[in-house]
Coordinates of C-alpha atoms and ligand atoms in Angstrom, one line a residue:
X58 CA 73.9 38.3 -138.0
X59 CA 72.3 34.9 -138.0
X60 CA 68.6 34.7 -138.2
X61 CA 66.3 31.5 -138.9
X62 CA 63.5 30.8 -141.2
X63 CA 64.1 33.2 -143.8
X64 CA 62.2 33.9 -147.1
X65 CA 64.2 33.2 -150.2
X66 CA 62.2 34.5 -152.4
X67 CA 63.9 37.9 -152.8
X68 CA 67.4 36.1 -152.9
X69 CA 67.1 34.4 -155.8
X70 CA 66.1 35.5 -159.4
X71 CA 64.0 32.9 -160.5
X72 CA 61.4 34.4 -157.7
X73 CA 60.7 30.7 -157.0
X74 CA 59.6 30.6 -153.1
X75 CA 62.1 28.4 -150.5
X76 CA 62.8 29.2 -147.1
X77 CA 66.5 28.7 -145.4
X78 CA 66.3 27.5 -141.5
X79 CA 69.4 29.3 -140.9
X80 CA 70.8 32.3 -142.7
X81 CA 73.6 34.4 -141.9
X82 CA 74.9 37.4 -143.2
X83 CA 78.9 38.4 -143.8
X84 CA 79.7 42.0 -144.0
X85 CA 83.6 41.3 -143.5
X86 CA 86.3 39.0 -143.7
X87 CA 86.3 38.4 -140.1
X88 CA 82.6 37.9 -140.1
X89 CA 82.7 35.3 -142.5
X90 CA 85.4 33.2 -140.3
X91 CA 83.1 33.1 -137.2
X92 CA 80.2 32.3 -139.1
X93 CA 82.5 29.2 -141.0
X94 CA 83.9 28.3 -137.7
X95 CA 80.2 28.1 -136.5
X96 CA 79.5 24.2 -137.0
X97 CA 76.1 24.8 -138.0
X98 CA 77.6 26.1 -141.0
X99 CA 79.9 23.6 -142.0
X100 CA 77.6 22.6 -145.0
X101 CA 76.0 26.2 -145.7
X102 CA 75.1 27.4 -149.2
X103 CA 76.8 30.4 -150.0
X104 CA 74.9 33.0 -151.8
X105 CA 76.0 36.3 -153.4
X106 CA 73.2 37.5 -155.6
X107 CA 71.2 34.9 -156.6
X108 CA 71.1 35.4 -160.3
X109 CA 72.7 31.6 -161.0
X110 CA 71.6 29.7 -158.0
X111 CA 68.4 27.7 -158.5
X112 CA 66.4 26.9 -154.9
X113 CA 64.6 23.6 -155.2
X114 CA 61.8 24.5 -152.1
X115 CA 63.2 24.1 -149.2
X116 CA 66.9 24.2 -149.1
X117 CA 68.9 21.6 -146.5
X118 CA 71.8 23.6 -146.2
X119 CA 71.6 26.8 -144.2
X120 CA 72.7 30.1 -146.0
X121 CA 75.4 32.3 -145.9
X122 CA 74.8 35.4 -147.5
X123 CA 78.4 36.9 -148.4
X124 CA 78.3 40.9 -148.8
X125 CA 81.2 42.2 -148.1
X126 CA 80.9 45.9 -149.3
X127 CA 83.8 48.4 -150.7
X128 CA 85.7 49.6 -153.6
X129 CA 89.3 50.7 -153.0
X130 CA 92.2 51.5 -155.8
X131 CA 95.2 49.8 -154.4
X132 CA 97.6 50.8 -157.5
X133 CA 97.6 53.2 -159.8
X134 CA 100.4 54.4 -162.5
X135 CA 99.6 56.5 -165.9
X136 CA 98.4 54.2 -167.4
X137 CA 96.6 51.4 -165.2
X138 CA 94.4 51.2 -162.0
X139 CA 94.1 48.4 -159.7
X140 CA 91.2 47.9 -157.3
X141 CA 90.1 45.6 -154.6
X142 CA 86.7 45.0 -154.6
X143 CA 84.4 43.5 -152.1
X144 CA 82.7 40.3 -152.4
X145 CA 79.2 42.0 -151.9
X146 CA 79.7 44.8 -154.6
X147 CA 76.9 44.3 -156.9
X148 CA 78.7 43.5 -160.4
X149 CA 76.7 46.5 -162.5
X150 CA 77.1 49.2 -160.2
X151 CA 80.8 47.8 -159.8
X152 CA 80.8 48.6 -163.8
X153 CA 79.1 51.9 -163.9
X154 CA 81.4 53.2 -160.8
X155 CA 84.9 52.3 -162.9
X156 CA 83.1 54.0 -165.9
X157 CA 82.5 57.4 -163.9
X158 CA 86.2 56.9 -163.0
X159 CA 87.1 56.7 -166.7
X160 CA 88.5 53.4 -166.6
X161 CA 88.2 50.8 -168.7
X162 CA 88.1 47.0 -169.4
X163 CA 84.3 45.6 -168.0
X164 CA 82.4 47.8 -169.9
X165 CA 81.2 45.0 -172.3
X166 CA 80.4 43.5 -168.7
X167 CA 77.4 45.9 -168.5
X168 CA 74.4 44.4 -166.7
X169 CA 75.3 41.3 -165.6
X170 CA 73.5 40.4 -162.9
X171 CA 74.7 39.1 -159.4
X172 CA 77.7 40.4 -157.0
X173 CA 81.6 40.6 -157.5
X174 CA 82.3 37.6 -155.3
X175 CA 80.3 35.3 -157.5
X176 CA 82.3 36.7 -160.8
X177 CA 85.2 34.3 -160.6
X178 CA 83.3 31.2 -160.3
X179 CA 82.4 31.2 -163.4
X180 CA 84.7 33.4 -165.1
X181 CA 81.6 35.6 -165.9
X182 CA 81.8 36.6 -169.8
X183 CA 79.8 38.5 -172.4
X184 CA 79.8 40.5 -175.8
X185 CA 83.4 39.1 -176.3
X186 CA 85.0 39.9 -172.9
X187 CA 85.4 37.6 -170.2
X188 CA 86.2 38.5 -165.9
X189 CA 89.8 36.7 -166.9
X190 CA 90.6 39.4 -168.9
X191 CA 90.9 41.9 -166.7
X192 CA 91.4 39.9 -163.1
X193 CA 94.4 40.3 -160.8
X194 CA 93.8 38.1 -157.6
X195 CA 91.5 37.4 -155.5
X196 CA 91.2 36.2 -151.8
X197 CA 89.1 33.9 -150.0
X198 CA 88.8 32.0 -146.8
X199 CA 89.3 28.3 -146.2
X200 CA 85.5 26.5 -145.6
X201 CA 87.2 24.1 -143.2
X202 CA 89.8 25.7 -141.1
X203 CA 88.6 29.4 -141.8
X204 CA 92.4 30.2 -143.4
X205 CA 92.9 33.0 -145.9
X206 CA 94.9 32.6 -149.3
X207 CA 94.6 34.7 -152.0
X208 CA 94.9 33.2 -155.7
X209 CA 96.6 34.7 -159.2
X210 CA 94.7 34.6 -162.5
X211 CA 96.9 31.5 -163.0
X212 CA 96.3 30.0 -160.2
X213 CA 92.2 30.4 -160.7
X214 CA 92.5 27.9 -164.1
X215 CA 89.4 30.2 -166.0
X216 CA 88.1 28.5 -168.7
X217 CA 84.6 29.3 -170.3
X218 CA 82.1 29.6 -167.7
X219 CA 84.8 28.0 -165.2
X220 CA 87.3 28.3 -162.8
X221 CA 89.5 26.5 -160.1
X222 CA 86.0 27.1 -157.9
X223 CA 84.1 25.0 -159.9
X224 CA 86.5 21.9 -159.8
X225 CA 89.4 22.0 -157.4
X226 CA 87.3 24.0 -155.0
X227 CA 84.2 23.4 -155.1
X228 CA 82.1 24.0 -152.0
X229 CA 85.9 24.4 -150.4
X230 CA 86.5 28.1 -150.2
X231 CA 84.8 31.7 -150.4
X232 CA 85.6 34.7 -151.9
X233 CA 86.0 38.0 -150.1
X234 CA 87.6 40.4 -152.5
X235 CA 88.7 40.1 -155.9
X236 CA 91.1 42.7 -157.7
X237 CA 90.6 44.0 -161.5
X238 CA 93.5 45.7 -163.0
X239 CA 91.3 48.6 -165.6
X240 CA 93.0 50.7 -167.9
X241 CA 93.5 54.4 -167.7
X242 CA 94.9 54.5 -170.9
X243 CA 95.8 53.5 -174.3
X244 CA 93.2 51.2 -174.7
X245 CA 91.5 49.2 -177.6
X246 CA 87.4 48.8 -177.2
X247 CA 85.9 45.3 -178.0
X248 CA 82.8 46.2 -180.3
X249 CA 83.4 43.6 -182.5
X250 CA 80.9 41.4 -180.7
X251 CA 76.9 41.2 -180.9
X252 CA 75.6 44.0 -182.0
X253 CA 77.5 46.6 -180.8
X254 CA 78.9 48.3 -183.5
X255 CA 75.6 48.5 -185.0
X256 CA 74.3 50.0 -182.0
X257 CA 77.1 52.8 -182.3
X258 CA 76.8 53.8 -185.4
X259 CA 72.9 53.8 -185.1
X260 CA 73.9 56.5 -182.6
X261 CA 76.0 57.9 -185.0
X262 CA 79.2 56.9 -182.7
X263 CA 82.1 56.1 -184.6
X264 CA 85.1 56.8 -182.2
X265 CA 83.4 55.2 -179.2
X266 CA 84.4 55.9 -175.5
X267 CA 84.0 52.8 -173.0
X268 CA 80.7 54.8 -171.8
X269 CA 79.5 54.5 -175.2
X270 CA 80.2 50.7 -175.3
X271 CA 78.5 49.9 -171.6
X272 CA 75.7 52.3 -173.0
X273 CA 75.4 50.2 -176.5
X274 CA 75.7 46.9 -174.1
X275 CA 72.8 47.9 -171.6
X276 CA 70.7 49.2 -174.6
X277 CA 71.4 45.6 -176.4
X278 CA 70.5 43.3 -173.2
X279 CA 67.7 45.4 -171.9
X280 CA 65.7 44.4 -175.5
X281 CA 67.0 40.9 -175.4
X282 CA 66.8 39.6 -171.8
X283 CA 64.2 39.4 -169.7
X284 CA 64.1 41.4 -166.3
X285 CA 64.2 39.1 -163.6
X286 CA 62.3 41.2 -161.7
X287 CA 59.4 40.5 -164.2
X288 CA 59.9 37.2 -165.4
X289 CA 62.1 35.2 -163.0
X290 CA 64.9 33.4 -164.6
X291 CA 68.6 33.2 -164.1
X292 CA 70.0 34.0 -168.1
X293 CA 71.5 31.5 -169.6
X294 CA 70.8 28.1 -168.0
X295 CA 73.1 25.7 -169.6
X296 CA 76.3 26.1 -171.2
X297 CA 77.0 26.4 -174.4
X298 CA 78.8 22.4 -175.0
X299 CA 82.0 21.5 -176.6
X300 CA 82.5 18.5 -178.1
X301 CA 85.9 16.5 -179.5
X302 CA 86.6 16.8 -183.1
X303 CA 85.3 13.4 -183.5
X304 CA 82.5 14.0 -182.0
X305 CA 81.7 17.0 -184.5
X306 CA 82.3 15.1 -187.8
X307 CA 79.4 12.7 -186.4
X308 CA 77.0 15.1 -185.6
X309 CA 78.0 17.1 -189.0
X310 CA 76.8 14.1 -191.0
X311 CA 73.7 13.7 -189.6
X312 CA 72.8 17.7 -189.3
X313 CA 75.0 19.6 -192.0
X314 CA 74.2 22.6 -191.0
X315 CA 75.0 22.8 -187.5
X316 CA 76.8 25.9 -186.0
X317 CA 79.5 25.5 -184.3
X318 CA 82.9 27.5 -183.2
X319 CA 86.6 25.8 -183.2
X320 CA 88.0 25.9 -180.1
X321 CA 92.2 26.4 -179.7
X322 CA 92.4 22.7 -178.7
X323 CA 90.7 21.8 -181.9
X324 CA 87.1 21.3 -179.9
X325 CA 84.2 22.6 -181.2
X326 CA 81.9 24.7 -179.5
X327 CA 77.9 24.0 -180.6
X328 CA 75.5 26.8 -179.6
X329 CA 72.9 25.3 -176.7
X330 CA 69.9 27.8 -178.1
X331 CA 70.4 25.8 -181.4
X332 CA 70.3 22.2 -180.2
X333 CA 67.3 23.5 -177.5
X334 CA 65.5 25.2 -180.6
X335 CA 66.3 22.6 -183.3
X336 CA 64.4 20.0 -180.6
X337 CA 61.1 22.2 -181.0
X338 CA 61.5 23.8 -177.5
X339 CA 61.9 27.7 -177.8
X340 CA 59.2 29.5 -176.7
X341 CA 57.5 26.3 -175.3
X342 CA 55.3 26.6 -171.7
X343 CA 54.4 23.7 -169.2
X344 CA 52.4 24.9 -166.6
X345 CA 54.5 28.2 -164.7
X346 CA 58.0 26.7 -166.6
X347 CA 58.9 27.7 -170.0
X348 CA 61.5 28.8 -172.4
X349 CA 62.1 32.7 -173.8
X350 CA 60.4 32.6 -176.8
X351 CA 63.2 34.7 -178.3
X352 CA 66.2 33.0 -176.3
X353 CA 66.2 28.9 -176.1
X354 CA 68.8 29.7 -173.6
X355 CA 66.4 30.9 -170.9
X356 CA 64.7 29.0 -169.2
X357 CA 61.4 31.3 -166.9
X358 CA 59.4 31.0 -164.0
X359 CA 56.1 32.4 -165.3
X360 CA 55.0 33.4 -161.7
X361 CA 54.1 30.7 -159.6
X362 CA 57.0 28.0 -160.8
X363 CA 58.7 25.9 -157.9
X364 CA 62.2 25.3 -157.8
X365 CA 61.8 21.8 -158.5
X366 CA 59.6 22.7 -161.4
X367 CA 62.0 24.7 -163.0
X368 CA 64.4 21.6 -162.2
X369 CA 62.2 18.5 -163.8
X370 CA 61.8 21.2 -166.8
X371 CA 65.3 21.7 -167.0
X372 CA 66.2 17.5 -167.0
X373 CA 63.1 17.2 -169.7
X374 CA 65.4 19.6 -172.1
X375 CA 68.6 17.8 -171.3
X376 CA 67.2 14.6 -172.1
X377 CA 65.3 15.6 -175.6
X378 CA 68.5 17.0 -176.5
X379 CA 70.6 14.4 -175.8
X380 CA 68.3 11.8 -177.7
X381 CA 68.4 14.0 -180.6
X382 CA 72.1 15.0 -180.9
X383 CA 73.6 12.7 -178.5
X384 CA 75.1 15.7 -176.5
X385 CA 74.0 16.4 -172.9
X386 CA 73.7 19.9 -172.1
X387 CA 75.4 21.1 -168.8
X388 CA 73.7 23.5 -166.7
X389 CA 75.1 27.1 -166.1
X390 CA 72.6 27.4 -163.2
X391 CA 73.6 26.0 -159.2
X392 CA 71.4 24.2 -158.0
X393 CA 71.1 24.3 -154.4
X394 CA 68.8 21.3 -153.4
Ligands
LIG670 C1 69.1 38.1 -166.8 C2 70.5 37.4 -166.5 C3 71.5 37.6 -167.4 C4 72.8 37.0 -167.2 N1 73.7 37.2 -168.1 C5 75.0 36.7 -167.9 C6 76.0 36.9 -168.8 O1 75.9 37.6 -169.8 N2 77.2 36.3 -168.5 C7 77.5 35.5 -167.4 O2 78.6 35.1 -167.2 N3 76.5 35.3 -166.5 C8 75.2 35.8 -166.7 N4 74.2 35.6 -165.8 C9 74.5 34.7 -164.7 C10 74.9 35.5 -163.4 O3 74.6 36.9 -163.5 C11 76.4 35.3 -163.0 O4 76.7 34.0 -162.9 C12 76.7 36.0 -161.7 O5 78.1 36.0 -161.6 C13 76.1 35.4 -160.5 O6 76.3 36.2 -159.4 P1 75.5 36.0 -158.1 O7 76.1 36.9 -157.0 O8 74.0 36.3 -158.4 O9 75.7 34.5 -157.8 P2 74.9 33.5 -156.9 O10 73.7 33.0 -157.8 O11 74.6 34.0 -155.6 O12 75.9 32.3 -156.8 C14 76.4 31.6 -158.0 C15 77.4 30.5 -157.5 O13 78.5 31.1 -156.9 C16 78.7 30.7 -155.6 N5 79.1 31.9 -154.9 C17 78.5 33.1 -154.8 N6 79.2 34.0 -154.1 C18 80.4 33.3 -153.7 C19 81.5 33.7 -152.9 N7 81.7 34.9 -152.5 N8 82.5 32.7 -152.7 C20 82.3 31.5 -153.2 N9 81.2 31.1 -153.9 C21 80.3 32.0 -154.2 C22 77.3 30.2 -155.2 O14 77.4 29.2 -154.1 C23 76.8 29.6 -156.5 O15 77.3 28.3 -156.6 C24 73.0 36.2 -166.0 C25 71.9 36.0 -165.1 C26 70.7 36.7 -165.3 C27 69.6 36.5 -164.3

């Protein structure tokens, strides 16, 4: 269960090369207490899939790798299912399993990278659905006295690309299982988003099933985003910032045509790939770092990158963005230095 001086590499996909001195695995609840109660592992990094966590070299925490398998329904009527999923589940195959089950509600979900126990963090979201919309609970164990407690979707405070684990707990708790209530049933489809409905009817689909929508989804992202496996990155690596309203007529003045999406606080939302792109950075290389040349958002490791690399690339962007517009850009992307 516990081995030392293991190889990152394959954990993480960036691809950038790190080694952990210690790294345990956790293939159950009760796994993951001993290992917490181990005090070599007060500090540990926890890692699910490694498709938001950024390894700069060599790592001073040890590593607990949580994968915690299973997929059970725990309650079912005509017209929704609940299941508890395990922390490990990888998040796509989670999708493609509820799809052969005919149930609906993460199919705009399709493709996201990582594992199930990760999804809360950040309230993962895409194509116009977000985890909240569809989560019931989820459990975890206490970092420091190895307790369980398991958390409502109130309880988890999601917000765009956060959660309760972001803030409150941070570094303070992991997740075991998490619990998605799908429809069986009378259910709407979300193809309003992206491209999807252009993708349906290019397929000549105008009463879509979910399938149809995961199908349109995979189709969309596999022409957009880069495979990690052949261009390491982690998809989006900063958030997309919001700013007051004051904040917005200033920048408005000065760049008229900005985009930018009201919030239901009266905030604006400003698209990252714009600022990154408006500063003259898409599609820019510095040595084994660059940025998508099609996405601003994504930032790659051409092959032979280091983590800090990638890291002194990233702070470069921040700052010529937040000369230009004033705004600093947050990372998406966990850094575990
Ligand atoms: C090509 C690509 C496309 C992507 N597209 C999207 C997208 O459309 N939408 C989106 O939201 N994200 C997207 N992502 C980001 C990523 O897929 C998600 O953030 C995903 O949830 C990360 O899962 P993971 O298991 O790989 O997390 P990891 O990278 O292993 O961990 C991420 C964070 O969560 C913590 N953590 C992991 N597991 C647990 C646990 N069990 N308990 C407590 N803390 C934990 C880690 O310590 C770390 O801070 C994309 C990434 C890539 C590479």
């Amino acid at each position: 269960m516990i081995k030392q001086g293991v190889s990152l590499k394959t954990y993480n996909s960036f691809g950038v090369v790190a080694k952990a001195d210690l790294f345990a695995v956790a293939k159950s609840t009760e796994d993951l207490q001993l290992i917490l109660g181990d005090r070599r592992f007060h500090s540990a990094w926890i890692l699910g899939g490694g498709s938001n966590t950024l390894f700069c070299n060599a790592p001073k925490q040890p590593i607990i790798h949580v994968n915690i398998a299973g997929i059970q329904i725990i309650e079912e009527d005509t017209e929704d299912v609940v299941i508890l999923v395990g922390s490990g589940v990888n998040w796509h195959e989670l999708v493609l399993w509820s799809l052969e089950q005919g149930f609906r509600g993460i199919e705009n979900l399709s493709l996201i990278p990582g594992n199930v126990g990760a999804a809360p963090i950040q309230n993962i979201g895409a194509y116009g659905v977000e985890l909240q919309d569809v989560f019931e609970k989820c459990s975890f164990v206490h970092r420091n006295n190895q307790t369980i407690e398991t958390f409502d979707k109130a309880a988890c405070k999601f917000g765009y690309r956060d959660s309760i684990f972001k803030n409150e707990l941070k570094n303070k708790v992991v997740i075991t299982n998490v619990s998605l209530r799908l429809k069986k049933k009378n259910y709407n489809l979300n193809t309003s988003y992206g491209a999807i409905e252009q993708e349906l009817l290019s397929n000549n689909i105008t009463v879509p099933s979910p399938k149809d929508v995961s199908d349109a989804v995979i189709k969309i992202r596999s022409n957009k985003l880069p495979d990690p496996k052949q261009l390491g990155n982690a998809g989006s690596f900063f958030k997309n910032p919001i700013v007051s309203n004051t904040q917005f007529q200033k920048l408005k003045t000065s760049f008229a045509d900005i985009p930018h999406y009201i919030q239901p606080n009266g905030n604006y939302k400003i698209p990252a790939a714009w600022l990154i792109e408006q500063v003259g950075l898409k599609g820019v290389r510095k040595g084994e770092v660059g940025i998508h040349k099609h996405h601003a958002l994504v930032l790659l490791n051409y092959g032979n990158a280091s983590g800090q690399d990638i890291r002194d690339f990233s702070l470069s962007v921040q700052e010529k963005v937040q000369n230009h517009f004033n705004i600093l850009l947050q990372p998406e992307v966990n850094f575990c230095c």
